Amino acid sequence: MDSLTLVCTVSLLAGGLYWFVCILGSAEQKGKHAVKLSGGSIEREKVQDNYNQYWSFFRRPKEIETADKVPAFVDTFYNLVTDIYEWGWGQSFHFSPAIPGKSNLESTRIHEEMAVDLIGVKPGQKILDAGCGVGGPMRAIAKHSGCNVVGITINEYQVSRATAHNKKAGLDKLCDVVCGNFLEMPFDDESFDGAYSIEATCHAPKLEDVYSEIFRVLKPGSMYVSYEWVTTELYRAEDPEHVEIIHGIERGDALPGLRSYSDIAEVAKKVGFEVVKEKDLAKPPSHPWWSRLKMGRIAYWRNHILVLVLETLGIAPKGTVDVHEMLFKTADYLTRGGETGIFTPMHMILCKKPEKPQES
């Protein structure tokens, strides 16, 4: 190989590596670059310890069944995974049915817009995003509906990410983000015209606790829609494979315990809601929501090599490789849950807070 060919080859490889590491952002929309992967609000030298702490929760399962322990559990999880989610998945931390002829980004947007269409709000009204993450759904919904959206997340790092994204998208006047626990929200009674949660209330140890808080802050006559993670009618607790899949999903997604689809409407009614509609949005004719996970296997190995290099060089904090590997294993459990039909991340329930009785 002559010197010119060698120089050209090295330059090409270097340029490709620079593009992949420094230019390539999120899988859907540039927002987080590989060289900026972090542990959220966790100091970089403590990421590995916090990853180990996260797994320690599962050695004391009773602790993640109590409301006072769950916020720390979920907060630790999202400090660890937020940057990797943004970089490898996008700004909307949820699934959506695949739509033929539509990109993942378009399918996600349609799934989000359907949520706000269901609650029937008008431009200028104020609605709640309970468990907003970095605000991907919030921005799509604000742009689509013209509503003022207030999001709440337990994770301070996600607040800073969502705020930055809102400003960059020119939606900071419509979108606001608050750091707080959706089990004890810092909002006045009857202060929202509508509410939604997209694959978020699964982190609550007791669904009635978060549903009752949402009920409290809604104005009478307002609607609430939630996309819930649940086991379906096909799940069999006596089947070892089913149990393995569900436990794998719980461990890899910071869940105190997945609920059965049959529990959701009962809880909603218990806290005072009228159930308007209930449907598993993953059922046919919807196309598989897990197809994106299966298609991402090659990308995972490509990304895993990059994360390994970045951690070895000290660019990414120690522990990033472990977190990335955990998410890949979880993706396999999620895929198996979808293929067997025992799990859905989009059991939709549409509720209404009753109107106040007219005074005679």
mmCIF file of C-alpha atoms in Angstrom:
data_model
loop_
_atom_site.group_PDB
_atom_site.id
_atom_site.type_symbol
_atom_site.label_atom_id
_atom_site.label_comp_id
_atom_site.label_asym_id
_atom_site.label_seq_id
_atom_site.Cartn_x
_atom_site.Cartn_y
_atom_site.Cartn_z
ATOM 1 C CA MET A 1 0.000 0.000 0.000
ATOM 2 C CA ASP A 2 1.566 3.316 -1.064
ATOM 3 C CA SER A 3 1.685 6.277 1.286
ATOM 4 C CA LEU A 4 -1.112 8.191 -0.481
ATOM 5 C CA THR A 5 -3.488 5.228 -0.215
ATOM 6 C CA LEU A 6 -2.562 4.779 3.427
ATOM 7 C CA VAL A 7 -3.186 8.450 4.203
ATOM 8 C CA CYS A 8 -6.534 8.366 2.395
ATOM 9 C CA THR A 9 -7.598 5.174 4.217
ATOM 10 C CA VAL A 10 -6.623 6.520 7.635
ATOM 11 C CA SER A 11 -8.352 9.844 6.904
ATOM 12 C CA LEU A 12 -11.521 8.057 5.835
ATOM 13 C CA LEU A 13 -11.568 5.895 8.965
ATOM 14 C CA ALA A 14 -10.845 8.890 11.188
ATOM 15 C CA GLY A 15 -13.565 10.927 9.503
ATOM 16 C CA GLY A 16 -16.037 8.085 9.888
ATOM 17 C CA LEU A 17 -15.183 7.660 13.569
ATOM 18 C CA TYR A 18 -15.503 11.417 14.154
ATOM 19 C CA TRP A 19 -18.898 11.463 12.453
ATOM 20 C CA PHE A 20 -20.155 8.480 14.461
ATOM 21 C CA VAL A 21 -18.899 9.744 17.816
ATOM 22 C CA CYS A 22 -19.284 13.508 17.546
ATOM 23 C CA ILE A 23 -21.938 14.157 14.901
ATOM 24 C CA LEU A 24 -24.406 11.269 15.171
ATOM 25 C CA GLY A 25 -27.003 12.103 17.794
ATOM 26 C CA SER A 26 -30.220 10.410 18.811
ATOM 27 C CA ALA A 27 -31.700 7.627 16.723
ATOM 28 C CA GLU A 28 -34.620 9.920 15.884
ATOM 29 C CA GLN A 29 -33.504 13.474 16.378
ATOM 30 C CA LYS A 30 -30.094 14.799 17.275
ATOM 31 C CA GLY A 31 -30.092 15.784 20.902
ATOM 32 C CA LYS A 32 -27.485 13.698 22.684
ATOM 33 C CA HIS A 33 -24.108 12.771 21.247
ATOM 34 C CA ALA A 34 -22.082 9.702 22.174
ATOM 35 C CA VAL A 35 -19.203 11.725 23.624
ATOM 36 C CA LYS A 36 -21.634 13.402 26.037
ATOM 37 C CA LEU A 37 -23.056 10.250 27.605
ATOM 38 C CA SER A 38 -23.266 10.744 31.362
ATOM 39 C CA GLY A 39 -24.917 9.453 34.510
ATOM 40 C CA GLY A 40 -27.436 12.274 34.639
ATOM 41 C CA SER A 41 -27.247 14.045 37.986
ATOM 42 C CA ILE A 42 -24.854 11.396 39.325
ATOM 43 C CA GLU A 43 -21.200 12.423 39.578
ATOM 44 C CA ARG A 44 -19.269 10.540 36.889
ATOM 45 C CA GLU A 45 -17.045 8.697 39.386
ATOM 46 C CA LYS A 46 -20.169 7.380 41.158
ATOM 47 C CA VAL A 47 -22.034 5.979 38.129
ATOM 48 C CA GLN A 48 -20.758 2.423 38.655
ATOM 49 C CA ASP A 49 -21.684 2.517 42.363
ATOM 50 C CA ASN A 50 -25.170 3.777 41.528
ATOM 51 C CA TYR A 51 -25.611 1.035 38.936
ATOM 52 C CA ASN A 52 -24.724 -1.504 41.619
ATOM 53 C CA GLN A 53 -27.108 0.251 44.008
ATOM 54 C CA TYR A 54 -29.913 0.000 41.439
ATOM 55 C CA TRP A 55 -29.531 -3.770 41.291
ATOM 56 C CA SER A 56 -29.415 -3.962 45.076
ATOM 57 C CA PHE A 57 -33.073 -2.874 45.135
ATOM 58 C CA PHE A 58 -33.998 -6.251 43.653
ATOM 59 C CA ARG A 59 -32.220 -8.068 46.472
ATOM 60 C CA ARG A 60 -34.670 -6.331 48.824
ATOM 61 C CA PRO A 61 -37.931 -6.579 46.821
ATOM 62 C CA LYS A 62 -40.173 -5.476 49.685
ATOM 63 C CA GLU A 63 -38.466 -2.063 49.648
ATOM 64 C CA ILE A 64 -39.627 -1.304 46.116
ATOM 65 C CA GLU A 65 -43.218 -2.020 47.070
ATOM 66 C CA THR A 66 -43.370 1.003 49.395
ATOM 67 C CA ALA A 67 -43.974 4.562 48.242
ATOM 68 C CA ASP A 68 -41.123 6.025 50.294
ATOM 69 C CA LYS A 69 -38.490 3.856 48.569
ATOM 70 C CA VAL A 70 -39.713 4.036 44.969
ATOM 71 C CA PRO A 71 -38.742 7.668 44.178
ATOM 72 C CA ALA A 72 -35.059 6.973 44.894
ATOM 73 C CA PHE A 73 -35.254 3.718 42.943
ATOM 74 C CA VAL A 74 -36.793 5.345 39.868
ATOM 75 C CA ASP A 75 -34.625 8.465 40.120
ATOM 76 C CA THR A 76 -31.456 6.327 40.155
ATOM 77 C CA PHE A 77 -32.680 4.407 37.121
ATOM 78 C CA TYR A 78 -33.365 7.525 35.061
ATOM 79 C CA ASN A 79 -30.062 9.121 35.995
ATOM 80 C CA LEU A 80 -28.397 6.005 34.607
ATOM 81 C CA VAL A 81 -30.415 5.551 31.420
ATOM 82 C CA THR A 82 -31.628 8.983 30.233
ATOM 83 C CA ASP A 83 -28.613 9.820 28.062
ATOM 84 C CA ILE A 84 -28.495 6.352 26.517
ATOM 85 C CA TYR A 85 -32.239 6.466 25.824
ATOM 86 C CA GLU A 86 -31.886 9.836 24.095
ATOM 87 C CA TRP A 87 -28.846 8.798 22.107
ATOM 88 C CA GLY A 88 -30.074 5.370 21.035
ATOM 89 C CA TRP A 89 -33.884 5.762 20.956
ATOM 90 C CA GLY A 90 -35.006 9.379 20.824
ATOM 91 C CA GLN A 91 -36.664 11.969 23.036
ATOM 92 C CA SER A 92 -39.898 10.002 23.517
ATOM 93 C CA PHE A 93 -39.243 7.217 26.015
ATOM 94 C CA HIS A 94 -42.080 4.942 24.954
ATOM 95 C CA PHE A 95 -43.267 2.511 22.291
ATOM 96 C CA SER A 96 -45.853 2.902 19.540
ATOM 97 C CA PRO A 97 -47.459 0.557 17.018
ATOM 98 C CA ALA A 98 -45.513 0.303 13.777
ATOM 99 C CA ILE A 99 -47.377 2.013 10.918
ATOM 100 C CA PRO A 100 -46.657 0.819 7.362
ATOM 101 C CA GLY A 101 -45.090 3.580 5.286
ATOM 102 C CA LYS A 102 -44.313 5.686 8.358
ATOM 103 C CA SER A 103 -40.969 6.163 10.073
ATOM 104 C CA ASN A 104 -40.487 5.377 13.764
ATOM 105 C CA LEU A 105 -40.548 9.098 14.470
ATOM 106 C CA GLU A 106 -43.835 9.577 12.593
ATOM 107 C CA SER A 107 -45.439 6.550 14.271
ATOM 108 C CA THR A 108 -44.396 7.871 17.665
ATOM 109 C CA ARG A 109 -45.817 11.327 16.947
ATOM 110 C CA ILE A 110 -49.173 9.883 15.804
ATOM 111 C CA HIS A 111 -49.372 7.755 18.964
ATOM 112 C CA GLU A 112 -48.744 10.850 21.103
ATOM 113 C CA GLU A 113 -51.193 13.067 19.242
ATOM 114 C CA MET A 114 -53.909 10.440 19.675
ATOM 115 C CA ALA A 115 -53.576 10.809 23.456
ATOM 116 C CA VAL A 116 -54.407 14.508 23.452
ATOM 117 C CA ASP A 117 -57.139 14.049 20.835
ATOM 118 C CA LEU A 118 -58.815 11.546 23.170
ATOM 119 C CA ILE A 119 -59.059 13.991 26.079
ATOM 120 C CA GLY A 120 -60.750 16.615 23.912
ATOM 121 C CA VAL A 121 -58.951 19.760 25.064
ATOM 122 C CA LYS A 122 -58.836 23.126 23.290
ATOM 123 C CA PRO A 123 -55.952 25.480 22.430
ATOM 124 C CA GLY A 124 -54.885 27.545 25.416
ATOM 125 C CA GLN A 125 -56.112 25.076 28.019
ATOM 126 C CA LYS A 126 -53.693 23.645 30.581
ATOM 127 C CA ILE A 127 -53.000 19.926 30.632
ATOM 128 C CA LEU A 128 -50.790 17.659 32.732
ATOM 129 C CA ASP A 129 -48.141 15.216 31.512
ATOM 130 C CA ALA A 130 -47.704 12.835 34.459
ATOM 131 C CA GLY A 131 -44.236 11.343 34.081
ATOM 132 C CA CYS A 132 -42.916 13.483 31.218
ATOM 133 C CA GLY A 133 -39.320 12.262 30.860
ATOM 134 C CA VAL A 134 -37.315 14.629 28.652
ATOM 135 C CA GLY A 135 -40.529 15.914 27.100
ATOM 136 C CA GLY A 136 -40.755 14.281 23.676
ATOM 137 C CA PRO A 137 -44.523 13.648 23.946
ATOM 138 C CA MET A 138 -45.053 17.034 25.599
ATOM 139 C CA ARG A 139 -43.614 18.907 22.638
ATOM 140 C CA ALA A 140 -45.525 16.866 20.058
ATOM 141 C CA ILE A 141 -48.769 17.356 21.999
ATOM 142 C CA ALA A 142 -48.269 21.085 22.581
ATOM 143 C CA LYS A 143 -47.516 21.633 18.899
ATOM 144 C CA HIS A 144 -50.496 19.534 17.797
ATOM 145 C CA SER A 145 -53.081 20.875 20.261
ATOM 146 C CA GLY A 146 -51.964 24.407 21.104
ATOM 147 C CA CYS A 147 -52.422 23.561 24.791
ATOM 148 C CA ASN A 148 -50.172 24.636 27.635
ATOM 149 C CA VAL A 149 -48.538 21.436 28.866
ATOM 150 C CA VAL A 150 -47.075 21.081 32.356
ATOM 151 C CA GLY A 151 -44.926 17.987 32.826
ATOM 152 C CA ILE A 152 -43.727 16.419 36.040
ATOM 153 C CA THR A 153 -40.772 14.045 36.436
ATOM 154 C CA ILE A 154 -39.005 12.694 39.506
ATOM 155 C CA ASN A 155 -35.606 13.217 37.886
ATOM 156 C CA GLU A 156 -33.853 16.594 38.077
ATOM 157 C CA TYR A 157 -31.593 15.786 35.124
ATOM 158 C CA GLN A 158 -34.626 15.120 32.927
ATOM 159 C CA VAL A 159 -36.022 18.518 33.925
ATOM 160 C CA SER A 160 -32.884 20.214 32.610
ATOM 161 C CA ARG A 161 -32.917 18.140 29.409
ATOM 162 C CA ALA A 162 -36.629 18.774 28.774
ATOM 163 C CA THR A 163 -36.253 22.510 29.447
ATOM 164 C CA ALA A 164 -33.373 22.740 26.973
ATOM 165 C CA HIS A 165 -35.289 20.774 24.328
ATOM 166 C CA ASN A 166 -38.408 22.914 24.824
ATOM 167 C CA LYS A 167 -36.421 26.099 24.280
ATOM 168 C CA LYS A 168 -34.592 24.699 21.259
ATOM 169 C CA ALA A 169 -37.918 23.659 19.699
ATOM 170 C CA GLY A 170 -39.401 27.124 20.314
ATOM 171 C CA LEU A 171 -42.082 25.615 22.555
ATOM 172 C CA ASP A 172 -40.914 26.920 25.918
ATOM 173 C CA LYS A 173 -43.933 29.234 26.153
ATOM 174 C CA LEU A 174 -46.296 26.251 25.844
ATOM 175 C CA CYS A 175 -44.275 23.669 27.772
ATOM 176 C CA ASP A 176 -43.190 23.768 31.407
ATOM 177 C CA VAL A 177 -41.463 21.054 33.448
ATOM 178 C CA VAL A 178 -41.529 20.532 37.204
ATOM 179 C CA CYS A 179 -39.337 18.213 39.263
ATOM 180 C CA GLY A 180 -41.545 16.279 41.628
ATOM 181 C CA ASN A 181 -43.181 13.021 42.631
ATOM 182 C CA PHE A 182 -46.427 12.286 40.808
ATOM 183 C CA LEU A 183 -47.612 10.532 43.980
ATOM 184 C CA GLU A 184 -47.554 13.924 45.740
ATOM 185 C CA MET A 185 -47.834 16.610 43.076
ATOM 186 C CA PRO A 186 -47.179 20.282 43.882
ATOM 187 C CA PHE A 187 -50.309 21.454 42.060
ATOM 188 C CA ASP A 188 -53.567 22.947 43.312
ATOM 189 C CA ASP A 189 -56.814 21.002 43.330
ATOM 190 C CA GLU A 190 -58.859 21.233 40.111
ATOM 191 C CA SER A 191 -56.169 23.183 38.257
ATOM 192 C CA PHE A 192 -55.890 21.219 34.975
ATOM 193 C CA ASP A 193 -58.251 20.948 32.003
ATOM 194 C CA GLY A 194 -56.983 17.484 31.069
ATOM 195 C CA ALA A 195 -54.199 15.011 31.733
ATOM 196 C CA TYR A 196 -52.326 12.147 30.149
ATOM 197 C CA SER A 197 -49.565 9.706 31.039
ATOM 198 C CA ILE A 198 -47.676 7.684 28.463
ATOM 199 C CA GLU A 199 -46.072 4.510 29.836
ATOM 200 C CA ALA A 200 -45.187 6.274 33.084
ATOM 201 C CA THR A 201 -47.551 5.223 35.884
ATOM 202 C CA CYS A 202 -46.047 1.716 35.800
ATOM 203 C CA HIS A 203 -43.364 3.160 38.118
ATOM 204 C CA ALA A 204 -45.911 3.784 40.897
ATOM 205 C CA PRO A 205 -45.930 1.133 43.637
ATOM 206 C CA LYS A 206 -49.728 1.488 43.844
ATOM 207 C CA LEU A 207 -51.648 2.674 40.810
ATOM 208 C CA GLU A 208 -54.432 4.142 42.950
ATOM 209 C CA ASP A 209 -51.941 6.576 44.523
ATOM 210 C CA VAL A 210 -51.037 8.236 41.222
ATOM 211 C CA TYR A 211 -54.571 7.995 39.806
ATOM 212 C CA SER A 212 -55.986 9.679 42.907
ATOM 213 C CA GLU A 213 -53.462 12.529 42.569
ATOM 214 C CA ILE A 214 -54.369 13.031 38.916
ATOM 215 C CA PHE A 215 -58.054 12.947 39.869
ATOM 216 C CA ARG A 216 -57.394 15.614 42.522
ATOM 217 C CA VAL A 217 -55.710 18.117 40.165
ATOM 218 C CA LEU A 218 -58.250 17.728 37.331
ATOM 219 C CA LYS A 219 -61.190 20.067 36.970
ATOM 220 C CA PRO A 220 -64.616 18.387 37.129
ATOM 221 C CA GLY A 221 -65.668 17.143 33.704
ATOM 222 C CA SER A 222 -62.059 16.843 32.487
ATOM 223 C CA MET A 223 -60.605 13.771 30.818
ATOM 224 C CA TYR A 224 -57.526 11.678 31.569
ATOM 225 C CA VAL A 225 -55.903 9.077 29.305
ATOM 226 C CA SER A 226 -53.124 6.675 30.185
ATOM 227 C CA TYR A 227 -51.101 4.131 28.213
ATOM 228 C CA GLU A 228 -50.328 1.418 30.769
ATOM 229 C CA TRP A 229 -47.700 -1.349 30.925
ATOM 230 C CA VAL A 230 -49.577 -4.517 31.904
ATOM 231 C CA THR A 231 -49.662 -8.277 31.598
ATOM 232 C CA THR A 232 -52.413 -9.455 29.268
ATOM 233 C CA GLU A 233 -55.026 -12.196 29.453
ATOM 234 C CA LEU A 234 -52.434 -14.578 27.933
ATOM 235 C CA TYR A 235 -50.068 -14.333 30.907
ATOM 236 C CA ARG A 236 -49.866 -17.447 33.073
ATOM 237 C CA ALA A 237 -48.222 -17.071 36.470
ATOM 238 C CA GLU A 238 -47.579 -20.845 36.578
ATOM 239 C CA ASP A 239 -45.524 -20.738 33.338
ATOM 240 C CA PRO A 240 -41.787 -20.345 34.159
ATOM 241 C CA GLU A 241 -41.039 -18.712 30.810
ATOM 242 C CA HIS A 242 -43.783 -16.123 31.331
ATOM 243 C CA VAL A 243 -42.490 -15.356 34.824
ATOM 244 C CA GLU A 244 -38.919 -14.986 33.535
ATOM 245 C CA ILE A 245 -40.003 -12.546 30.820
ATOM 246 C CA ILE A 246 -42.058 -10.372 33.157
ATOM 247 C CA HIS A 247 -39.371 -10.308 35.841
ATOM 248 C CA GLY A 248 -36.809 -9.361 33.187
ATOM 249 C CA ILE A 249 -38.965 -6.419 32.098
ATOM 250 C CA GLU A 250 -39.457 -5.312 35.709
ATOM 251 C CA ARG A 251 -35.747 -5.452 36.583
ATOM 252 C CA GLY A 252 -34.630 -3.652 33.450
ATOM 253 C CA ASP A 253 -37.216 -0.858 33.619
ATOM 254 C CA ALA A 254 -37.372 0.081 37.317
ATOM 255 C CA LEU A 255 -40.832 -1.369 37.909
ATOM 256 C CA PRO A 256 -42.101 -2.242 41.385
ATOM 257 C CA GLY A 257 -44.242 -4.913 39.721
ATOM 258 C CA LEU A 258 -46.288 -5.161 36.526
ATOM 259 C CA ARG A 259 -50.050 -5.086 36.931
ATOM 260 C CA SER A 260 -52.670 -7.171 35.172
ATOM 261 C CA TYR A 261 -54.769 -5.525 32.475
ATOM 262 C CA SER A 262 -57.847 -6.439 34.524
ATOM 263 C CA ASP A 263 -56.767 -4.196 37.429
ATOM 264 C CA ILE A 264 -56.641 -0.868 35.600
ATOM 265 C CA ALA A 265 -60.315 0.070 35.208
ATOM 266 C CA GLU A 266 -61.073 -1.165 38.721
ATOM 267 C CA VAL A 267 -58.462 1.196 40.186
ATOM 268 C CA ALA A 268 -59.684 4.129 38.077
ATOM 269 C CA LYS A 269 -63.245 3.635 39.320
ATOM 270 C CA LYS A 270 -62.053 3.244 42.901
ATOM 271 C CA VAL A 271 -60.515 6.741 42.964
ATOM 272 C CA GLY A 272 -63.651 8.298 41.435
ATOM 273 C CA PHE A 273 -63.157 8.249 37.655
ATOM 274 C CA GLU A 274 -65.786 7.225 35.146
ATOM 275 C CA VAL A 275 -64.196 4.831 32.648
ATOM 276 C CA VAL A 276 -65.088 5.995 29.126
ATOM 277 C CA LYS A 277 -63.029 3.559 27.085
ATOM 278 C CA GLU A 278 -60.454 0.823 27.540
ATOM 279 C CA LYS A 279 -58.457 -0.865 24.778
ATOM 280 C CA ASP A 280 -55.126 -2.596 24.191
ATOM 281 C CA LEU A 281 -53.667 -0.511 21.358
ATOM 282 C CA ALA A 282 -51.155 -3.273 20.597
ATOM 283 C CA LYS A 283 -53.770 -5.751 19.400
ATOM 284 C CA PRO A 284 -54.361 -6.353 15.667
ATOM 285 C CA PRO A 285 -54.816 -4.659 13.300
ATOM 286 C CA SER A 286 -51.973 -2.714 14.946
ATOM 287 C CA HIS A 287 -48.549 -3.769 13.732
ATOM 288 C CA PRO A 288 -45.970 -5.033 16.266
ATOM 289 C CA TRP A 289 -44.603 -2.330 18.570
ATOM 290 C CA TRP A 290 -41.565 -4.519 19.285
ATOM 291 C CA SER A 291 -40.368 -4.653 15.659
ATOM 292 C CA ARG A 292 -38.185 -1.609 16.282
ATOM 293 C CA LEU A 293 -36.412 -3.448 19.100
ATOM 294 C CA LYS A 294 -35.656 -6.412 16.829
ATOM 295 C CA MET A 295 -34.387 -4.197 14.041
ATOM 296 C CA GLY A 296 -32.082 -2.458 16.503
ATOM 297 C CA ARG A 297 -29.893 -5.471 17.298
ATOM 298 C CA ILE A 298 -27.174 -4.576 14.787
ATOM 299 C CA ALA A 299 -27.249 -0.985 15.987
ATOM 300 C CA TYR A 300 -26.898 -2.249 19.552
ATOM 301 C CA TRP A 301 -23.651 -4.092 18.838
ATOM 302 C CA ARG A 302 -22.310 -1.108 16.906
ATOM 303 C CA ASN A 303 -23.229 1.207 19.776
ATOM 304 C CA HIS A 304 -21.945 -1.207 22.411
ATOM 305 C CA ILE A 305 -18.493 -1.230 20.830
ATOM 306 C CA LEU A 306 -18.513 2.553 20.784
ATOM 307 C CA VAL A 307 -19.627 2.769 24.429
ATOM 308 C CA LEU A 308 -16.892 0.312 25.376
ATOM 309 C CA VAL A 309 -14.273 2.438 23.591
ATOM 310 C CA LEU A 310 -15.566 5.657 25.163
ATOM 311 C CA GLU A 311 -15.556 4.162 28.670
ATOM 312 C CA THR A 312 -12.067 2.689 28.155
ATOM 313 C CA LEU A 313 -10.781 6.095 27.054
ATOM 314 C CA GLY A 314 -12.415 7.747 30.065
ATOM 315 C CA ILE A 315 -14.809 9.823 27.926
ATOM 316 C CA ALA A 316 -17.900 8.014 29.209
ATOM 317 C CA PRO A 317 -18.061 7.323 32.959
ATOM 318 C CA LYS A 318 -17.275 3.867 34.294
ATOM 319 C CA GLY A 319 -20.514 1.891 34.458
ATOM 320 C CA THR A 320 -21.897 3.118 31.120
ATOM 321 C CA VAL A 321 -21.135 -0.234 29.474
ATOM 322 C CA ASP A 322 -23.030 -2.088 32.221
ATOM 323 C CA VAL A 323 -26.063 0.180 31.815
ATOM 324 C CA HIS A 324 -26.040 -0.249 28.030
ATOM 325 C CA GLU A 325 -25.814 -4.027 28.370
ATOM 326 C CA MET A 326 -28.689 -4.042 30.880
ATOM 327 C CA LEU A 327 -30.886 -2.162 28.417
ATOM 328 C CA PHE A 328 -30.054 -4.591 25.615
ATOM 329 C CA LYS A 329 -31.036 -7.572 27.755
ATOM 330 C CA THR A 330 -34.235 -5.773 28.732
ATOM 331 C CA ALA A 331 -35.019 -5.166 25.057
ATOM 332 C CA ASP A 332 -34.899 -8.936 24.536
ATOM 333 C CA TYR A 333 -37.379 -9.517 27.380
ATOM 334 C CA LEU A 334 -39.660 -6.806 25.981
ATOM 335 C CA THR A 335 -39.524 -8.397 22.533
ATOM 336 C CA ARG A 336 -40.371 -11.814 23.973
ATOM 337 C CA GLY A 337 -43.222 -10.246 25.935
ATOM 338 C CA GLY A 338 -44.615 -8.769 22.727
ATOM 339 C CA GLU A 339 -44.147 -11.892 20.608
ATOM 340 C CA THR A 340 -45.821 -14.163 23.158
ATOM 341 C CA GLY A 341 -48.600 -11.626 23.676
ATOM 342 C CA ILE A 342 -48.289 -11.740 27.475
ATOM 343 C CA PHE A 343 -47.239 -8.081 27.803
ATOM 344 C CA THR A 344 -48.385 -4.789 26.330
ATOM 345 C CA PRO A 345 -46.992 -1.277 26.945
ATOM 346 C CA MET A 346 -50.078 0.427 25.548
ATOM 347 C CA HIS A 347 -53.181 -0.681 27.398
ATOM 348 C CA MET A 348 -55.173 2.522 26.939
ATOM 349 C CA ILE A 349 -57.707 3.712 29.488
ATOM 350 C CA LEU A 350 -59.727 6.891 28.974
ATOM 351 C CA CYS A 351 -61.362 8.333 32.087
ATOM 352 C CA LYS A 352 -63.537 11.273 33.029
ATOM 353 C CA LYS A 353 -63.741 13.145 36.309
ATOM 354 C CA PRO A 354 -67.458 13.521 36.999
ATOM 355 C CA GLU A 355 -69.060 16.931 36.893
ATOM 356 C CA LYS A 356 -69.980 18.449 40.231
ATOM 357 C CA PRO A 357 -73.675 18.024 41.088
ATOM 358 C CA GLN A 358 -75.721 21.160 40.444
ATOM 359 C CA GLU A 359 -76.749 22.935 43.628
ATOM 360 C CA SER A 360 -80.528 23.208 43.949
#
